[in-house]
Short mmCIF file of C-alpha atoms and ligand atoms in Angstrom, two decimals:
data_model
loop_
_atom_site.label_atom_id
_atom_site.label_comp_id
_atom_site.label_asym_id
_atom_site.label_seq_id
_atom_site.Cartn_x
_atom_site.Cartn_y
_atom_site.Cartn_z
CA MET A 717 87.08 88.33 73.66
CA PRO A 718 90.22 90.03 74.50
CA LYS A 719 91.18 90.03 78.27
CA PRO A 720 90.21 93.03 80.37
CA TYR A 721 93.22 95.61 80.51
CA ILE A 722 94.11 97.01 83.79
CA TYR A 723 96.87 99.66 84.33
CA VAL A 724 98.46 100.29 87.53
CA THR A 725 100.39 103.71 88.07
CA ARG A 726 103.11 102.53 90.47
CA PRO A 727 104.68 99.17 91.78
CA PHE A 728 103.32 98.32 95.25
CA ALA A 729 102.40 95.48 97.57
CA ASP A 730 101.63 92.77 94.92
CA SER A 731 98.93 90.65 96.47
CA GLY A 732 96.37 92.34 94.67
CA ILE A 733 98.18 92.49 91.36
CA LYS A 734 98.78 88.64 91.44
CA ALA A 735 95.03 88.06 92.19
CA LEU A 736 94.20 90.25 89.19
CA LYS A 737 96.73 88.38 86.89
CA ALA A 738 95.39 85.00 88.27
CA LYS A 739 91.91 86.02 87.10
CA GLY A 740 93.33 86.11 83.80
CA TYR A 741 93.42 89.97 83.37
CA LYS A 742 95.98 91.84 81.43
CA VAL A 743 98.03 93.85 84.17
CA GLU A 744 100.28 96.49 83.29
CA VAL A 745 102.20 98.27 86.15
CA TYR A 746 104.22 101.34 85.55
CA ASP A 747 107.72 100.11 86.20
CA LYS A 748 109.25 103.05 88.35
CA ASP A 749 108.82 103.77 91.91
CA GLU A 750 107.97 107.40 91.28
CA VAL A 751 104.82 109.52 90.30
CA ILE A 752 104.14 108.52 86.72
CA PRO A 753 104.60 111.45 84.37
CA ARG A 754 101.16 112.85 83.29
CA LYS A 755 101.79 112.53 79.76
CA LEU A 756 102.59 108.78 80.19
CA LEU A 757 99.52 108.44 82.34
CA LEU A 758 97.32 109.64 79.57
CA GLN A 759 98.81 107.42 77.15
CA LYS A 760 98.69 104.30 79.36
CA ALA A 761 95.04 104.94 80.38
CA LYS A 762 93.97 104.70 76.83
CA GLY A 763 92.14 101.54 76.32
CA CYS A 764 92.08 100.33 79.84
CA ASP A 765 89.00 98.65 81.61
CA ALA A 766 90.12 99.41 85.02
CA LEU A 767 92.48 102.10 86.22
CA LEU A 768 94.56 101.54 89.56
CA PRO A 769 96.08 104.96 90.36
CA LEU A 770 97.41 106.28 93.58
CA LEU A 771 96.83 109.38 95.70
CA THR A 772 99.48 111.08 93.89
CA ASP A 773 97.81 110.71 90.51
CA LYS A 774 95.33 113.48 89.65
CA ILE A 775 92.25 111.63 87.93
CA ASP A 776 90.52 114.24 86.15
CA ASP A 777 88.09 114.40 83.28
CA GLU A 778 91.07 114.50 81.04
CA VAL A 779 92.43 111.16 82.12
CA LEU A 780 88.99 109.57 82.04
CA ALA A 781 88.37 110.87 78.49
CA ALA A 782 91.90 109.58 77.40
CA ALA A 783 91.00 106.13 78.95
CA GLY A 784 88.02 105.75 76.73
CA PRO A 785 84.45 104.79 77.09
CA GLN A 786 85.11 101.17 78.00
CA LEU A 787 86.72 102.38 81.28
CA LYS A 788 84.54 100.95 84.21
CA ILE A 789 86.50 101.49 87.42
CA VAL A 790 88.97 103.78 88.88
CA ALA A 791 90.25 101.74 91.93
CA ASN A 792 92.20 104.29 93.86
CA TYR A 793 94.89 102.73 96.02
CA ALA A 794 94.19 104.96 99.19
CA VAL A 795 91.56 105.49 101.70
CA GLY A 796 91.26 109.04 100.49
CA PHE A 797 90.12 109.83 97.30
CA ASP A 798 90.49 113.59 96.90
CA ASN A 799 92.77 113.18 94.02
CA VAL A 800 89.71 111.93 91.94
CA ASP A 801 87.19 113.87 90.28
CA LEU A 802 84.16 111.99 91.50
CA LYS A 803 81.52 114.20 89.64
CA ALA A 804 83.48 113.75 86.26
CA ALA A 805 83.62 109.91 86.86
CA LYS A 806 79.96 109.89 87.68
CA LYS A 807 79.07 111.63 84.50
CA ARG A 808 80.93 109.16 82.50
CA GLY A 809 79.40 106.23 84.36
CA ILE A 810 82.71 105.18 85.88
CA ILE A 811 82.88 103.61 89.47
CA VAL A 812 85.34 105.00 91.71
CA THR A 813 86.52 102.99 94.87
CA ASN A 814 89.03 103.35 97.57
CA THR A 815 90.78 100.80 100.01
CA PRO A 816 89.35 101.02 103.56
CA SER A 817 90.52 98.42 105.64
CA GLU A 818 90.85 97.26 109.34
CA LYS A 819 94.58 97.06 108.73
CA VAL A 820 94.84 100.45 107.54
CA ASN A 821 92.80 101.73 110.46
CA GLU A 822 94.94 99.98 112.84
CA ALA A 823 98.02 101.18 111.06
CA VAL A 824 97.20 104.72 110.92
CA ALA A 825 96.01 104.59 114.59
CA GLU A 826 99.59 103.19 115.69
CA HIS A 827 101.16 105.79 113.82
CA THR A 828 98.93 108.49 115.53
CA PHE A 829 100.14 107.27 118.92
CA ALA A 830 103.80 107.00 117.69
CA LEU A 831 103.57 110.81 117.00
CA MET A 832 101.78 111.44 120.19
CA LEU A 833 104.23 109.63 122.22
CA ALA A 834 107.17 111.02 120.43
CA LEU A 835 105.89 114.68 121.13
CA ALA A 836 104.97 114.07 124.79
CA ARG A 837 108.32 112.34 125.53
CA ARG A 838 110.38 114.55 123.29
CA ILE A 839 111.84 111.40 121.56
CA THR A 840 113.35 112.97 118.41
CA GLU A 841 114.95 115.80 120.23
CA ALA A 842 116.37 113.24 122.92
CA ASP A 843 117.52 111.10 119.94
CA ALA A 844 119.38 113.68 118.47
CA TYR A 845 120.85 114.94 121.55
CA ALA A 846 122.13 111.13 122.42
CA LYS A 847 123.54 110.82 118.95
CA ALA A 848 125.44 114.05 119.08
CA LYS A 849 127.13 112.74 122.14
CA LYS A 850 125.73 115.54 124.31
CA TYR A 851 124.53 113.21 127.16
CA LYS A 852 127.04 113.62 129.98
CA GLY A 853 125.09 111.92 132.67
CA TRP A 854 121.71 111.61 134.09
CA SER A 855 119.96 114.79 135.27
CA PRO A 856 116.43 115.04 136.80
CA ASN A 857 115.83 118.01 134.41
CA ASN A 858 116.75 116.41 131.12
CA PHE A 859 113.81 116.40 128.56
CA ILE A 860 111.10 116.81 130.76
CA GLY A 861 107.85 115.72 128.86
CA THR A 862 104.46 115.08 129.73
CA ASP A 863 102.15 112.06 130.32
CA LEU A 864 99.63 110.62 128.15
CA TYR A 865 98.06 108.98 131.00
CA GLY A 866 95.05 110.81 132.34
CA LYS A 867 95.08 113.38 129.58
CA THR A 868 92.31 114.48 127.18
CA LEU A 869 92.32 113.26 123.81
CA GLY A 870 90.21 115.32 121.41
CA ILE A 871 89.35 113.31 118.09
CA ILE A 872 88.12 115.24 115.24
CA GLY A 873 86.47 112.63 112.75
CA ALA A 874 85.36 109.60 114.62
CA GLY A 875 85.14 107.22 111.88
CA ARG A 876 87.04 104.09 111.35
CA ILE A 877 90.42 105.44 111.91
CA GLY A 878 89.36 107.90 114.75
CA SER A 879 87.65 104.93 116.44
CA ALA A 880 90.91 102.86 116.26
CA VAL A 881 92.75 105.81 117.93
CA ALA A 882 89.86 105.95 120.64
CA ARG A 883 90.47 102.47 121.58
CA ARG A 884 94.24 102.82 122.25
CA ALA A 885 93.72 106.14 123.98
CA VAL A 886 91.30 104.72 126.37
CA ASN A 887 92.21 100.98 126.95
CA GLY A 888 95.90 101.38 126.22
CA PHE A 889 96.89 104.62 127.61
CA GLY A 890 94.19 105.65 130.32
CA MET A 891 93.06 108.82 128.41
CA LYS A 892 89.97 110.75 128.62
CA LEU A 893 88.10 110.97 125.30
CA ILE A 894 86.16 113.68 123.81
CA TYR A 895 85.23 113.75 120.02
CA THR A 896 83.42 115.61 117.23
CA ASP A 897 82.00 114.62 114.06
CA MET A 898 79.11 115.47 111.66
CA ARG A 899 77.08 113.02 113.63
CA GLN A 900 77.27 111.39 116.98
CA ASN A 901 78.96 108.10 117.27
CA VAL A 902 76.91 106.09 119.97
CA ASP A 903 79.20 103.16 119.87
CA LEU A 904 82.11 105.08 120.55
CA GLU A 905 80.37 106.81 123.47
CA ARG A 906 79.32 103.44 124.95
CA ALA A 907 82.68 101.59 124.39
CA TYR A 908 85.10 104.28 125.46
CA LYS A 909 83.05 106.65 127.39
CA ALA A 910 83.49 109.39 124.81
CA THR A 911 81.85 112.67 125.15
CA PHE A 912 80.52 114.40 122.00
CA MET A 913 80.94 117.97 121.58
CA GLN A 914 81.38 120.94 119.29
CA GLN A 915 84.82 121.49 117.80
CA GLU A 916 85.13 124.71 119.41
CA ARG A 917 84.72 123.16 122.94
CA LEU A 918 86.86 120.14 122.00
CA LEU A 919 89.68 122.53 121.01
CA GLN A 920 89.44 124.30 124.30
CA GLU A 921 89.42 121.07 126.37
CA ALA A 922 91.75 118.63 124.73
CA ASP A 923 95.46 118.27 125.58
CA PHE A 924 95.99 116.27 122.44
CA ILE A 925 94.01 116.86 119.07
CA SER A 926 94.03 114.21 116.49
CA LEU A 927 92.60 114.80 113.03
CA HIS A 928 90.73 111.92 111.13
CA VAL A 929 88.58 113.99 108.67
CA PRO A 930 88.70 113.31 104.81
CA LEU A 931 89.91 116.31 102.69
CA LEU A 932 86.46 117.90 101.47
CA PRO A 933 85.77 121.46 100.61
CA SER A 934 84.25 121.85 104.12
CA THR A 935 87.31 120.49 105.88
CA ARG A 936 90.05 122.41 104.03
CA HIS A 937 91.51 124.68 106.60
CA LEU A 938 89.37 123.31 109.24
CA ILE A 939 92.13 124.16 111.70
CA SER A 940 93.36 127.61 111.03
CA THR A 941 94.23 130.78 113.08
CA ALA A 942 90.95 131.28 115.05
CA GLN A 943 91.05 127.17 116.06
CA PHE A 944 94.66 127.38 117.23
CA SER A 945 93.57 130.31 119.26
CA SER A 946 91.10 128.17 121.10
CA MET A 947 93.49 125.57 121.85
CA LYS A 948 95.46 125.17 125.21
CA LYS A 949 98.94 126.36 124.99
CA THR A 950 100.02 122.93 126.33
CA ALA A 951 98.17 121.14 123.46
CA PHE A 952 99.68 118.91 120.87
CA LEU A 953 98.27 118.80 117.37
CA VAL A 954 98.51 115.41 115.43
CA ASN A 955 97.45 115.25 111.58
CA THR A 956 97.66 112.00 109.84
CA ALA A 957 94.53 112.72 107.73
CA ARG A 958 95.16 115.20 104.74
CA GLY A 959 97.56 118.17 104.73
CA PRO A 960 95.13 121.05 103.64
CA VAL A 961 92.93 120.15 106.59
CA VAL A 962 95.52 122.38 108.69
CA ASP A 963 96.20 125.67 107.40
CA GLU A 964 100.02 125.62 107.48
CA LYS A 965 100.67 129.17 107.71
CA ALA A 966 98.52 129.41 111.00
CA LEU A 967 100.32 126.30 112.29
CA LEU A 968 103.63 128.03 111.87
CA ARG A 969 102.22 131.29 113.53
CA ALA A 970 100.87 129.19 116.40
CA LEU A 971 104.25 127.44 116.82
CA LYS A 972 106.26 130.50 116.46
CA THR A 973 104.00 132.37 119.04
CA LYS A 974 103.93 129.28 121.31
CA ARG A 975 100.17 129.13 121.16
CA ILE A 976 100.43 125.48 121.03
CA ALA A 977 103.06 122.95 122.54
CA GLY A 978 103.82 121.03 119.30
CA ALA A 979 102.74 118.97 116.22
CA GLY A 980 103.15 115.70 114.85
CA ILE A 981 102.54 116.20 111.11
CA ASP A 982 102.43 113.26 108.60
CA VAL A 983 100.73 115.15 105.79
CA PHE A 984 101.40 118.51 104.17
CA GLU A 985 99.47 121.28 102.74
CA CYS A 986 101.63 121.44 99.80
CA GLU A 987 102.72 118.03 99.46
CA PRO A 988 104.93 116.71 98.20
CA ALA A 989 106.49 119.81 99.49
CA ILE A 990 107.10 119.69 103.09
CA ASP A 991 106.51 123.58 103.55
CA CYS A 992 104.33 125.75 101.30
CA ASP A 993 106.14 128.50 99.52
CA LEU A 994 105.76 130.83 102.32
CA THR A 995 107.51 134.34 102.40
CA ASP A 996 108.78 134.74 106.02
CA ASN A 997 111.07 131.89 106.26
CA LEU A 998 109.17 129.98 108.84
CA GLU A 999 109.54 126.33 108.27
CA LEU A 1000 108.17 123.30 110.10
CA LYS A 1001 111.52 121.47 110.23
CA ASN A 1002 112.73 124.38 112.17
CA PHE A 1003 110.75 123.63 115.44
CA PRO A 1004 112.21 121.10 117.77
CA ASN A 1005 108.54 120.37 118.95
CA VAL A 1006 107.61 119.37 115.48
CA ILE A 1007 107.82 115.89 114.37
CA LEU A 1008 107.55 115.17 110.66
CA THR A 1009 106.82 111.98 108.86
CA PRO A 1010 106.55 111.92 105.08
CA HIS A 1011 103.02 110.64 104.74
CA ILE A 1012 103.60 107.15 106.02
CA ALA A 1013 100.77 106.58 108.63
CA SER A 1014 99.59 103.59 106.81
CA ALA A 1015 103.06 102.30 105.45
CA THR A 1016 103.11 98.72 107.13
CA ILE A 1017 103.26 95.65 105.32
CA GLU A 1018 99.98 94.53 106.61
CA ALA A 1019 98.18 97.69 105.53
CA ARG A 1020 99.72 97.96 101.97
CA GLU A 1021 98.86 94.24 101.28
CA ALA A 1022 95.43 94.87 102.48
CA MET A 1023 94.85 97.87 100.49
CA SER A 1024 96.23 95.96 97.28
CA MET A 1025 93.73 93.15 97.86
CA VAL A 1026 90.87 95.58 98.51
CA ALA A 1027 91.71 97.43 95.07
CA ALA A 1028 91.93 94.13 93.38
CA GLU A 1029 88.69 92.87 94.67
CA ASN A 1030 86.82 96.03 93.70
CA ILE A 1031 88.12 95.83 90.09
CA MET A 1032 87.30 91.90 89.93
CA ALA A 1033 83.83 92.73 91.25
CA VAL A 1034 83.13 95.55 88.88
CA LEU A 1035 84.54 93.83 85.78
CA SER A 1036 82.29 90.68 86.54
CA GLY A 1037 79.25 93.25 86.66
CA LYS A 1038 78.91 93.08 90.47
CA GLU A 1039 78.83 95.92 92.87
CA PRO A 1040 81.90 97.33 94.16
CA LEU A 1041 82.96 96.39 97.63
CA THR A 1042 84.09 100.02 98.71
CA PRO A 1043 82.63 102.57 96.43
CA ALA A 1044 84.21 106.05 97.38
CA LYS A 1045 81.37 108.44 98.53
C1 DGY B 937 95.33 106.90 102.30
O1 DGY B 937 95.04 105.56 102.31
O2 DGY B 937 94.38 107.73 101.96
C2 DGY B 937 96.61 107.13 102.95
O3 DGY B 937 96.67 108.50 102.92
C3 DGY B 937 97.76 106.74 102.11
O4 DGY B 937 97.88 105.31 102.28
#
């Protein structure tokens, strides 16, 4: 019997790749650290039993058809799976999995706090100032920021990552916690004295707002003009979820009109572009109170290795006729 063939669309943390090879599978990895060209993806997918793509690969019916009827699993190397057409996969009987892991939760929660702290204490502005040799001596008025301690954090999406953020907020920084989600999270309420409320009220009360929802039709532009209007003028918004959850045009207007105090943005509406093609020359990079990171919230050695293993374990389970560990749903 021929060895199962697995195609991986980009090189990454290789613990999972090693595990797949050790299992005796034929594993081929696209050899460049770039998004695989679509044409090549369609060619390479042909004949594979498992496809291991990234969030930057659009896995639609065309790719699934190109792969052929033997394809059993698309093991997406990401927690999010908005790049995969789940309906098309289901129709073809192909299992789709993602890579949630405690390591990813903790990495994203840490990055969320890196952004919150950097915004509150104006770290990137102060860094640029010091490096430009503008510092001429201590002043009590230099780079006045704001505390996290005693402030209210509003979490939108209280799942695994939102809960890891909540733990840091309450246990580490003495923040007050409010949250909103499709359903109440009783564990979160018990552990961190979190208060559940509707999004509208959360936006009015929070000093920091952190987004932890998946990208779905219902969460696209969840934060738009009306939502910015509800926020405190002193509020900071942090997005480590998915870019289109925030209406970028509305964010730019909110920043320009000082509707909010600042934003920490790890994911972009028109990714990989940092700015959508807007007509009025408003750009995120022009605001000193905006901190941009290029979709790196889960970019730690620990998280990437864990994701690699979860993807591999899903493939090994499905190719051995077992249930996947972390089906995308
Ligand atoms: C994810 O896992 O969905 C992140 O956005 C990338 O690691």
